[in-house]
């Protein structure tokens, strides 16, 4: 890439992206806005979907109760998927900014471009319209970002409230394949899981981090 002298050379990570790849930066920031909006909507929906799902494993004999539990798990999974997508975007934008500082950005441009293209193939505007088959669709969409992509969904707490572990998306779908929705531990952990109350999406890059000082 031919670089001309700039009267104000880029210094922060955001400066580098804005100077040399403004279109990629704009697109990445646009998806951060979309992911933030999705999470904020889910923060409102999750308490409502949690009220509807069963509190006892015996209630899962009812088809409606099964459907309500599936909706809750889907909503929680979507929130976590948005966080994972942001994490990938943030890491790739940061890597590209650092590569630009070192004049070695070709791979970084390719990686970020593929992620933005993948996000463009996900119908974010209709994700919440298909809750009944949401997990099946999300299982497909997540592969757009990365093959065999997995991410934590349901936190599992100790008796004292400390985090003991997580149900990942693949843990959940695997348990459903083996046991349907009749696995008591999954239901128990869904009941006890704290609901997210704030978005986890931040800036696409840390624009305060200096890469170059003149």
Coordinates of N, CA and C in Angstrom, one line a residue:
X1 N 0.8 -1.2 0.0 CA 0.0 0.0 0.0 C 0.9 1.2 0.0
X2 N 0.6 2.2 -0.9 CA 1.3 3.4 -1.0 C 0.8 4.4 0.1
X3 N 1.7 4.8 1.0 CA 1.3 5.7 2.1 C 1.9 7.1 1.9
X4 N 1.1 8.1 1.9 CA 1.5 9.4 1.8 C 1.7 10.0 3.1
X5 N 2.6 11.0 3.2 CA 2.8 11.7 4.5 C 1.5 12.4 5.0
X6 N 1.1 12.2 6.2 CA -0.1 12.8 6.8 C 0.4 13.9 7.7
X7 N -0.2 15.0 7.7 CA 0.1 16.1 8.6 C -0.1 15.7 10.0
X8 N -1.0 14.8 10.3 CA -1.3 14.3 11.6 C -1.2 12.8 11.6
X9 N 0.0 12.2 11.7 CA 0.2 10.8 11.6 C -0.7 10.0 12.6
X10 N -1.2 8.8 12.3 CA -2.0 8.1 13.2 C -1.1 7.7 14.4
X11 N -1.8 7.7 15.6 CA -1.1 7.4 16.8 C -1.8 6.2 17.6
X12 N -3.1 6.3 17.7 CA -3.9 5.3 18.4 C -4.3 4.2 17.5
X13 N -4.8 3.1 18.0 CA -5.2 2.0 17.2 C -6.4 2.4 16.3
X14 N -7.3 3.2 16.8 CA -8.4 3.7 16.0 C -7.9 4.6 14.9
X15 N -6.9 5.4 15.2 CA -6.4 6.3 14.2 C -5.9 5.5 13.0
X16 N -5.1 4.5 13.3 CA -4.6 3.6 12.2 C -5.7 3.1 11.3
X17 N -6.7 2.5 11.9 CA -7.8 2.0 11.1 C -8.5 3.0 10.4
X18 N -8.8 4.2 11.0 CA -9.5 5.2 10.4 C -8.7 5.9 9.2
X19 N -7.4 5.9 9.3 CA -6.6 6.5 8.3 C -6.5 5.6 7.1
X20 N -6.3 4.3 7.3 CA -5.9 3.4 6.2 C -7.1 2.5 5.7
X21 N -8.0 2.1 6.7 CA -9.1 1.3 6.3 C -10.4 1.8 6.9
X22 N -10.8 3.0 6.6 CA -12.0 3.6 7.2 C -13.3 2.8 6.9
X23 N -13.4 2.2 5.8 CA -14.6 1.4 5.4 C -14.7 0.2 6.4
X24 N -13.6 -0.5 6.6 CA -13.6 -1.6 7.5 C -14.0 -1.2 8.9
X25 N -13.4 -0.1 9.3 CA -13.7 0.4 10.7 C -15.2 0.8 10.8
X26 N -15.7 1.5 9.8 CA -17.1 1.9 9.9 C -18.0 0.7 9.9
X27 N -17.7 -0.3 9.1 CA -18.5 -1.6 9.1 C -18.4 -2.3 10.4
X28 N -17.2 -2.4 11.0 CA -17.1 -3.1 12.3 C -17.8 -2.3 13.4
X29 N -17.8 -1.0 13.4 CA -18.5 -0.2 14.4 C -20.0 -0.3 14.2
X30 N -20.4 -0.5 12.9 CA -21.9 -0.7 12.7 C -22.3 -2.0 13.3
X31 N -21.5 -3.0 13.1 CA -21.9 -4.3 13.7 C -21.9 -4.3 15.2
X32 N -21.0 -3.5 15.8 CA -21.0 -3.3 17.3 C -22.3 -2.7 17.7
X33 N -22.8 -1.8 17.0 CA -24.1 -1.1 17.3 C -25.2 -2.1 17.2
X34 N -25.2 -3.0 16.2 CA -26.2 -4.0 16.0 C -26.2 -5.0 17.1
X35 N -25.0 -5.4 17.5 CA -24.8 -6.4 18.6 C -25.3 -5.8 20.0
X36 N -25.0 -4.5 20.1 CA -25.4 -3.8 21.4 C -26.9 -3.8 21.4
X37 N -27.5 -3.4 20.3 CA -29.0 -3.3 20.3 C -29.6 -4.7 20.5
X38 N -29.0 -5.8 20.0 CA -29.5 -7.1 20.2 C -29.4 -7.5 21.7
X39 N -28.3 -7.2 22.3 CA -28.2 -7.6 23.7 C -29.1 -6.7 24.6
X40 N -29.3 -5.5 24.3 CA -30.2 -4.7 25.1 C -31.7 -5.2 25.0
X41 N -32.1 -5.7 23.8 CA -33.4 -6.3 23.6 C -33.5 -7.5 24.4
X42 N -32.4 -8.3 24.4 CA -32.5 -9.6 25.2 C -32.5 -9.4 26.7
X43 N -31.8 -8.3 27.1 CA -31.9 -8.0 28.6 C -33.3 -7.8 29.0
X44 N -34.1 -7.2 28.1 CA -35.5 -7.0 28.4 C -36.3 -8.3 28.3
X45 N -36.0 -9.2 27.3 CA -36.7 -10.4 27.1 C -36.4 -11.5 28.0
X46 N -35.2 -11.6 28.5 CA -34.8 -12.8 29.3 C -35.6 -12.9 30.6
X47 N -35.9 -11.9 31.3 CA -36.7 -12.1 32.5 C -38.1 -12.6 32.2
X48 N -38.6 -12.1 31.1 CA -40.0 -12.6 30.7 C -40.0 -14.0 30.2
X49 N -39.0 -14.5 29.5 CA -38.9 -15.8 29.1 C -38.6 -16.8 30.2
X50 N -37.8 -16.3 31.2 CA -37.5 -17.1 32.4 C -38.8 -17.4 33.2
X51 N -39.7 -16.4 33.3 CA -40.9 -16.6 34.1 C -41.8 -17.7 33.5
X52 N -41.7 -18.0 32.2 CA -42.5 -18.9 31.5 C -42.0 -20.3 31.6
X53 N -40.7 -20.5 31.7 CA -40.3 -21.9 31.6 C -40.4 -22.7 32.9
X54 N -40.4 -24.0 32.9 CA -40.8 -24.8 34.0 C -39.8 -24.8 35.2
X55 N -40.3 -24.9 36.4 CA -39.5 -24.9 37.6 C -39.2 -26.3 38.1
X56 N -39.7 -27.3 37.4 CA -39.6 -28.7 37.9 C -39.4 -29.6 36.7
X57 N -38.6 -30.6 36.8 CA -38.3 -31.5 35.6 C -39.6 -32.2 35.2
X58 N -40.5 -32.5 36.1 CA -41.7 -33.2 35.8 C -42.6 -32.4 34.8
X59 N -42.5 -31.1 34.9 CA -43.3 -30.2 34.0 C -42.9 -30.3 32.6
X60 N -41.7 -30.8 32.4 CA -41.2 -30.9 31.0 C -41.9 -32.0 30.2
X61 N -42.8 -32.7 30.8 CA -43.7 -33.6 30.0 C -44.6 -32.8 29.1
X62 N -44.8 -31.6 29.4 CA -45.7 -30.7 28.7 C -45.0 -30.1 27.5
X63 N -45.6 -30.2 26.3 CA -44.9 -29.6 25.1 C -44.7 -28.1 25.3
X64 N -45.7 -27.4 25.8 CA -45.6 -26.0 26.0 C -44.4 -25.6 26.9
X65 N -44.2 -26.4 28.0 CA -43.1 -26.1 28.9 C -41.8 -26.4 28.2
X66 N -41.7 -27.4 27.4 CA -40.5 -27.6 26.6 C -40.2 -26.5 25.7
X67 N -41.2 -26.0 25.0 CA -41.0 -24.9 24.1 C -40.6 -23.6 24.8
X68 N -41.1 -23.3 26.0 CA -40.7 -22.2 26.8 C -39.3 -22.3 27.3
X69 N -38.9 -23.4 27.7 CA -37.5 -23.6 28.1 C -36.5 -23.4 26.9
X70 N -36.9 -23.9 25.7 CA -36.1 -23.7 24.5 C -36.0 -22.2 24.2
X71 N -37.0 -21.5 24.3 CA -37.0 -20.0 24.0 C -36.0 -19.3 25.0
X72 N -36.1 -19.7 26.3 CA -35.2 -19.1 27.3 C -33.7 -19.4 26.9
X73 N -33.5 -20.6 26.6 CA -32.1 -21.0 26.3 C -31.6 -20.3 25.0
X74 N -32.5 -20.2 24.1 CA -32.2 -19.5 22.8 C -31.9 -18.0 23.1
X75 N -32.7 -17.3 23.9 CA -32.4 -15.9 24.2 C -31.1 -15.8 24.9
X76 N -30.8 -16.7 25.9 CA -29.5 -16.6 26.6 C -28.4 -16.9 25.6
X77 N -28.6 -17.8 24.7 CA -27.5 -18.2 23.7 C -27.3 -17.0 22.8
X78 N -28.3 -16.3 22.4 CA -28.2 -15.1 21.5 C -27.4 -14.0 22.2
X79 N -27.6 -13.8 23.4 CA -26.9 -12.8 24.2 C -25.4 -13.1 24.2
X80 N -25.1 -14.4 24.4 CA -23.7 -14.9 24.5 C -23.1 -14.9 23.1
X81 N -23.8 -15.2 22.1 CA -23.3 -15.2 20.8 C -22.9 -13.8 20.4
X82 N -23.7 -12.8 20.7 CA -23.4 -11.4 20.4 C -22.1 -11.0 21.1
X83 N -21.9 -11.5 22.3 CA -20.6 -11.2 23.1 C -19.5 -11.8 22.3
X84 N -19.6 -13.1 21.9 CA -18.6 -13.8 21.2 C -18.2 -13.1 19.9
X85 N -19.2 -12.7 19.1 CA -19.0 -12.0 17.9 C -18.2 -10.7 18.1
X86 N -18.6 -10.0 19.2 CA -17.9 -8.7 19.5 C -16.4 -9.1 19.9
X87 N -16.2 -10.1 20.6 CA -14.8 -10.5 21.0 C -14.0 -10.7 19.8
X88 N -14.5 -11.4 18.8 CA -13.8 -11.7 17.6 C -13.5 -10.4 16.8
X89 N -14.5 -9.6 16.7 CA -14.3 -8.3 16.0 C -13.3 -7.4 16.7
X90 N -13.4 -7.3 18.0 CA -12.4 -6.5 18.8 C -11.0 -7.0 18.6
X91 N -10.8 -8.3 18.7 CA -9.5 -8.9 18.6 C -8.9 -8.7 17.2
X92 N -9.7 -8.8 16.2 CA -9.3 -8.7 14.8 C -9.0 -7.2 14.4
X93 N -9.8 -6.3 14.9 CA -9.5 -4.9 14.7 C -8.3 -4.5 15.4
X94 N -8.1 -4.9 16.6 CA -6.8 -4.6 17.3 C -5.6 -5.2 16.6
X95 N -5.7 -6.4 16.2 CA -4.6 -7.1 15.5 C -4.3 -6.3 14.2
X96 N -5.3 -5.9 13.5 CA -5.1 -5.1 12.2 C -4.4 -3.8 12.5
X97 N -4.8 -3.1 13.5 CA -4.2 -1.8 13.9 C -2.8 -2.0 14.2
X98 N -2.4 -3.0 15.0 CA -1.0 -3.3 15.3 C -0.2 -3.7 14.1
X99 N -0.9 -4.4 13.2 CA -0.2 -4.8 12.0 C 0.1 -3.6 11.1
X100 N -0.9 -2.7 11.0 CA -0.7 -1.5 10.3 C 0.5 -0.7 10.8
X101 N 0.6 -0.6 12.1 CA 1.8 0.1 12.7 C 3.1 -0.6 12.3
X102 N 3.1 -1.9 12.0 CA 4.3 -2.6 11.6 C 4.4 -2.8 10.1
X103 N 3.4 -2.1 9.4 CA 3.4 -2.3 7.9 C 3.3 -3.7 7.4
X104 N 2.5 -4.5 8.1 CA 2.3 -5.9 7.8 C 0.9 -6.3 8.0
X105 N -0.1 -5.7 7.2 CA -1.5 -5.8 7.5 C -2.2 -6.8 6.7
X106 N -1.6 -7.4 5.7 CA -2.4 -8.2 4.7 C -3.2 -9.3 5.4
X107 N -2.7 -10.0 6.3 CA -3.5 -11.1 6.9 C -4.6 -10.5 7.8
X108 N -4.3 -9.4 8.5 CA -5.3 -8.8 9.3 C -6.5 -8.3 8.5
X109 N -6.2 -7.7 7.4 CA -7.3 -7.3 6.5 C -8.2 -8.5 6.0
X110 N -7.5 -9.5 5.7 CA -8.2 -10.7 5.2 C -9.1 -11.3 6.3
X111 N -8.6 -11.4 7.5 CA -9.3 -12.0 8.6 C -10.5 -11.1 9.0
X112 N -10.3 -9.8 9.1 CA -11.4 -8.9 9.5 C -12.5 -8.9 8.3
X113 N -12.0 -8.9 7.1 CA -12.9 -8.9 6.0 C -13.8 -10.1 6.0
X114 N -13.3 -11.3 6.3 CA -14.1 -12.5 6.4 C -15.1 -12.5 7.5
X115 N -14.7 -11.9 8.6 CA -15.7 -11.8 9.8 C -16.8 -10.9 9.4
X116 N -16.5 -9.7 8.8 CA -17.5 -8.8 8.5 C -18.5 -9.4 7.4
X117 N -17.9 -10.1 6.5 CA -18.7 -10.8 5.5 C -19.7 -11.8 6.1
X118 N -19.1 -12.6 7.1 CA -19.9 -13.6 7.8 C -21.0 -12.9 8.6
X119 N -20.8 -11.8 9.3 CA -21.8 -11.1 10.0 C -22.9 -10.6 9.1
X120 N -22.5 -10.2 7.9 CA -23.4 -9.7 6.9 C -24.4 -10.8 6.4
X121 N -24.0 -12.1 6.6 CA -24.9 -13.2 6.2 C -25.9 -13.6 7.3
X122 N -25.7 -13.0 8.5 CA -26.6 -13.4 9.6 C -27.8 -12.4 9.7
X123 N -29.0 -12.9 9.6 CA -30.2 -12.0 9.6 C -30.5 -11.4 11.0
X124 N -29.7 -10.5 11.5 CA -29.9 -10.0 12.8 C -31.3 -9.4 13.0
X125 N -31.9 -8.8 11.9 CA -33.2 -8.2 12.1 C -34.3 -9.2 12.3
X126 N -34.1 -10.4 12.0 CA -35.2 -11.4 12.2 C -34.8 -12.6 13.2
X127 N -33.7 -12.4 13.9 CA -33.2 -13.5 14.8 C -34.3 -13.8 15.9
X128 N -35.0 -12.8 16.3 CA -35.9 -13.0 17.4 C -37.3 -13.4 16.9
X129 N -37.5 -13.5 15.6 CA -38.8 -13.9 15.1 C -38.9 -15.4 15.0
X130 N -37.9 -16.1 15.2 CA -38.0 -17.6 15.0 C -37.5 -18.3 16.2
X131 N -38.0 -18.0 17.4 CA -37.6 -18.6 18.6 C -37.8 -20.1 18.7
X132 N -38.8 -20.6 18.0 CA -39.2 -22.0 18.1 C -38.0 -22.9 17.5
X133 N -37.4 -22.3 16.5 CA -36.3 -23.1 15.9 C -35.0 -22.3 16.0
X134 N -34.9 -21.4 17.0 CA -33.8 -20.5 17.1 C -32.5 -21.2 17.3
X135 N -32.4 -22.2 18.2 CA -31.2 -22.9 18.4 C -30.6 -23.6 17.2
X136 N -31.5 -24.2 16.4 CA -31.1 -24.8 15.2 C -30.5 -23.8 14.2
X137 N -31.1 -22.6 14.1 CA -30.6 -21.6 13.2 C -29.3 -21.0 13.7
X138 N -29.2 -20.8 15.0 CA -28.0 -20.3 15.6 C -26.8 -21.2 15.4
X139 N -27.1 -22.5 15.5 CA -26.1 -23.5 15.3 C -25.5 -23.4 13.9
X140 N -26.3 -23.0 12.9 CA -25.8 -22.8 11.6 C -25.1 -21.4 11.5
X141 N -25.7 -20.4 12.0 CA -25.1 -19.0 11.9 C -23.7 -18.9 12.5
X142 N -23.5 -19.6 13.7 CA -22.3 -19.4 14.4 C -21.1 -20.0 13.5
X143 N -21.4 -21.0 12.7 CA -20.4 -21.6 11.8 C -19.9 -20.6 10.7
X144 N -20.7 -19.6 10.5 CA -20.3 -18.5 9.5 C -19.1 -17.8 10.0
X145 N -19.0 -17.6 11.3 CA -17.9 -16.9 11.9 C -16.7 -17.7 12.0
X146 N -16.9 -19.0 12.5 CA -15.7 -19.8 12.6 C -16.2 -21.3 12.7
X147 N -15.5 -22.2 12.0 CA -15.9 -23.6 12.1 C -15.8 -24.1 13.5
X148 N -16.9 -24.8 13.9 CA -17.0 -25.4 15.2 C -16.8 -24.4 16.3
X149 N -17.3 -23.2 16.1 CA -17.3 -22.1 17.1 C -18.1 -22.5 18.3
X150 N -17.6 -22.2 19.5 CA -18.3 -22.5 20.7 C -18.1 -21.3 21.6
X151 N -19.0 -21.1 22.5 CA -19.0 -20.0 23.5 C -19.8 -20.3 24.7
X152 N -19.4 -19.7 25.8 CA -20.2 -20.0 27.1 C -21.5 -19.3 27.0
X153 N -22.5 -20.0 27.6 CA -23.9 -19.5 27.6 C -24.4 -19.4 29.0
X154 N -24.7 -20.5 29.7 CA -25.3 -20.6 31.0 C -24.3 -20.7 32.1
X155 N -24.1 -19.7 32.9 CA -23.2 -19.8 34.0 C -23.7 -20.8 35.1
X156 N -22.8 -21.5 35.7 CA -23.1 -22.5 36.7 C -22.4 -22.0 38.0
X157 N -23.2 -21.8 39.1 CA -22.7 -21.2 40.3 C -22.6 -22.2 41.4
X158 N -21.6 -21.9 42.3 CA -21.5 -22.6 43.5 C -22.6 -22.2 44.5
X159 N -22.7 -22.9 45.6 CA -23.7 -22.5 46.6 C -23.5 -21.1 47.2
X160 N -22.2 -20.7 47.2 CA -21.9 -19.3 47.7 C -22.0 -18.2 46.6
X161 N -22.4 -18.6 45.4 CA -22.6 -17.6 44.4 C -21.4 -17.5 43.5
X162 N -20.3 -18.1 43.8 CA -19.1 -18.0 42.9 C -19.3 -18.8 41.6
X163 N -18.7 -18.4 40.6 CA -18.8 -19.1 39.3 C -18.0 -20.4 39.4
X164 N -18.7 -21.5 39.1 CA -18.1 -22.9 39.1 C -17.7 -23.3 37.7
X165 N -18.5 -22.8 36.7 CA -18.2 -23.2 35.3 C -19.3 -22.7 34.4
X166 N -19.4 -23.2 33.2 CA -20.4 -22.7 32.2 C -20.9 -23.8 31.4
X167 N -22.2 -23.7 31.0 CA -22.6 -24.5 29.9 C -22.3 -23.8 28.6
X168 N -21.5 -24.4 27.7 CA -21.2 -23.8 26.4 C -22.4 -24.1 25.5
X169 N -22.4 -23.4 24.4 CA -23.5 -23.7 23.4 C -23.4 -25.1 22.9
X170 N -22.2 -25.7 22.7 CA -22.1 -27.1 22.2 C -22.4 -28.0 23.3
X171 N -22.2 -27.7 24.6 CA -22.6 -28.5 25.7 C -24.1 -28.6 25.7
X172 N -24.8 -27.5 25.5 CA -26.3 -27.5 25.6 C -26.9 -28.3 24.4
X173 N -26.4 -28.0 23.2 CA -27.0 -28.8 22.1 C -26.6 -30.2 22.1
X174 N -25.4 -30.6 22.7 CA -25.1 -32.0 22.8 C -26.0 -32.7 23.8
X175 N -26.2 -32.0 24.9 CA -27.1 -32.6 26.0 C -28.5 -32.8 25.4
X176 N -29.0 -31.9 24.6 CA -30.3 -32.0 24.0 C -30.4 -33.2 23.0
X177 N -29.3 -33.4 22.3 CA -29.3 -34.5 21.4 C -29.3 -35.8 22.1
X178 N -28.6 -35.9 23.2 CA -28.6 -37.1 24.0 C -29.8 -37.4 24.9
X179 N -30.3 -36.3 25.5 CA -31.4 -36.4 26.5 C -32.7 -35.7 26.2
X180 N -32.7 -35.0 25.0 CA -33.9 -34.1 24.8 C -33.8 -33.0 25.8
X181 N -34.9 -32.6 26.4 CA -34.9 -31.5 27.4 C -35.1 -32.1 28.8
X182 N -35.0 -33.4 28.9 CA -35.3 -34.0 30.2 C -34.1 -34.2 31.1
X183 N -33.0 -33.4 30.8 CA -31.8 -33.5 31.6 C -32.0 -32.5 32.8
X184 N -32.2 -33.0 34.0 CA -32.5 -32.2 35.1 C -31.4 -31.1 35.5
X185 N -30.2 -31.5 35.3 CA -29.1 -30.5 35.7 C -29.1 -29.3 34.8
X186 N -29.4 -29.5 33.5 CA -29.5 -28.3 32.7 C -30.7 -27.4 33.1
X187 N -31.8 -28.0 33.4 CA -32.9 -27.2 33.9 C -32.6 -26.4 35.2
X188 N -31.9 -27.2 36.2 CA -31.6 -26.6 37.4 C -30.6 -25.4 37.2
X189 N -29.6 -25.6 36.3 CA -28.7 -24.5 36.1 C -29.3 -23.3 35.4
X190 N -30.3 -23.6 34.5 CA -31.0 -22.5 33.9 C -31.8 -21.7 34.9
X191 N -32.4 -22.4 35.9 CA -33.2 -21.7 36.9 C -32.3 -20.8 37.8
X192 N -31.1 -21.3 38.1 CA -30.2 -20.6 39.0 C -29.3 -19.6 38.4
X193 N -29.3 -19.6 37.0 CA -28.3 -18.7 36.3 C -28.8 -17.2 36.5
X194 N -27.9 -16.3 36.9 CA -28.2 -14.9 37.0 C -28.4 -14.3 35.6
X195 N -29.3 -13.4 35.4 CA -29.6 -12.8 34.1 C -28.7 -11.7 33.9
X196 N -28.2 -11.5 32.6 CA -27.4 -10.3 32.3 C -28.2 -9.1 32.4
X197 N -27.6 -8.0 33.0 CA -28.3 -6.7 33.2 C -27.7 -5.6 32.5
X198 N -26.6 -5.9 31.7 CA -26.0 -4.8 30.9 C -25.3 -5.4 29.7
X199 N -25.1 -4.6 28.7 CA -24.5 -5.1 27.5 C -23.0 -5.3 27.7
X200 N -22.4 -6.3 27.0 CA -21.0 -6.6 27.1 C -20.2 -6.1 25.9
X201 N -20.9 -5.4 25.0 CA -20.3 -4.9 23.8 C -19.6 -3.5 24.1
X202 N -18.3 -3.4 23.7 CA -17.6 -2.2 24.0 C -17.2 -1.6 22.6
X203 N -16.1 -0.8 22.7 CA -15.6 -0.2 21.4 C -14.9 -1.3 20.5
X204 N -14.9 -1.0 19.3 CA -14.4 -2.0 18.3 C -12.9 -2.1 18.5
X205 N -12.2 -1.0 18.9 CA -10.8 -1.0 19.3 C -10.7 0.0 20.5
X206 N -9.6 -0.2 21.2 CA -9.3 0.8 22.3 C -8.6 2.0 21.7
X207 N -9.4 3.0 21.4 CA -8.8 4.2 20.7 C -7.9 5.0 21.6
X208 N -7.7 4.7 22.9 CA -6.9 5.4 23.7 C -5.5 4.8 23.8
X209 N -5.3 3.6 23.2 CA -4.0 3.0 23.3 C -3.1 3.5 22.2
X210 N -2.0 4.1 22.6 CA -1.0 4.7 21.7 C -0.2 3.6 21.1
X211 N 0.0 3.6 19.7 CA 0.9 2.7 19.0 C 2.1 3.4 18.6
X212 N 2.1 4.7 18.4 CA 3.2 5.4 17.9 C 3.2 6.8 18.5
X213 N 4.4 7.2 18.9 CA 4.6 8.6 19.5 C 5.6 9.3 18.6
X214 N 5.3 10.5 18.2 CA 6.1 11.2 17.3 C 6.8 12.4 18.1

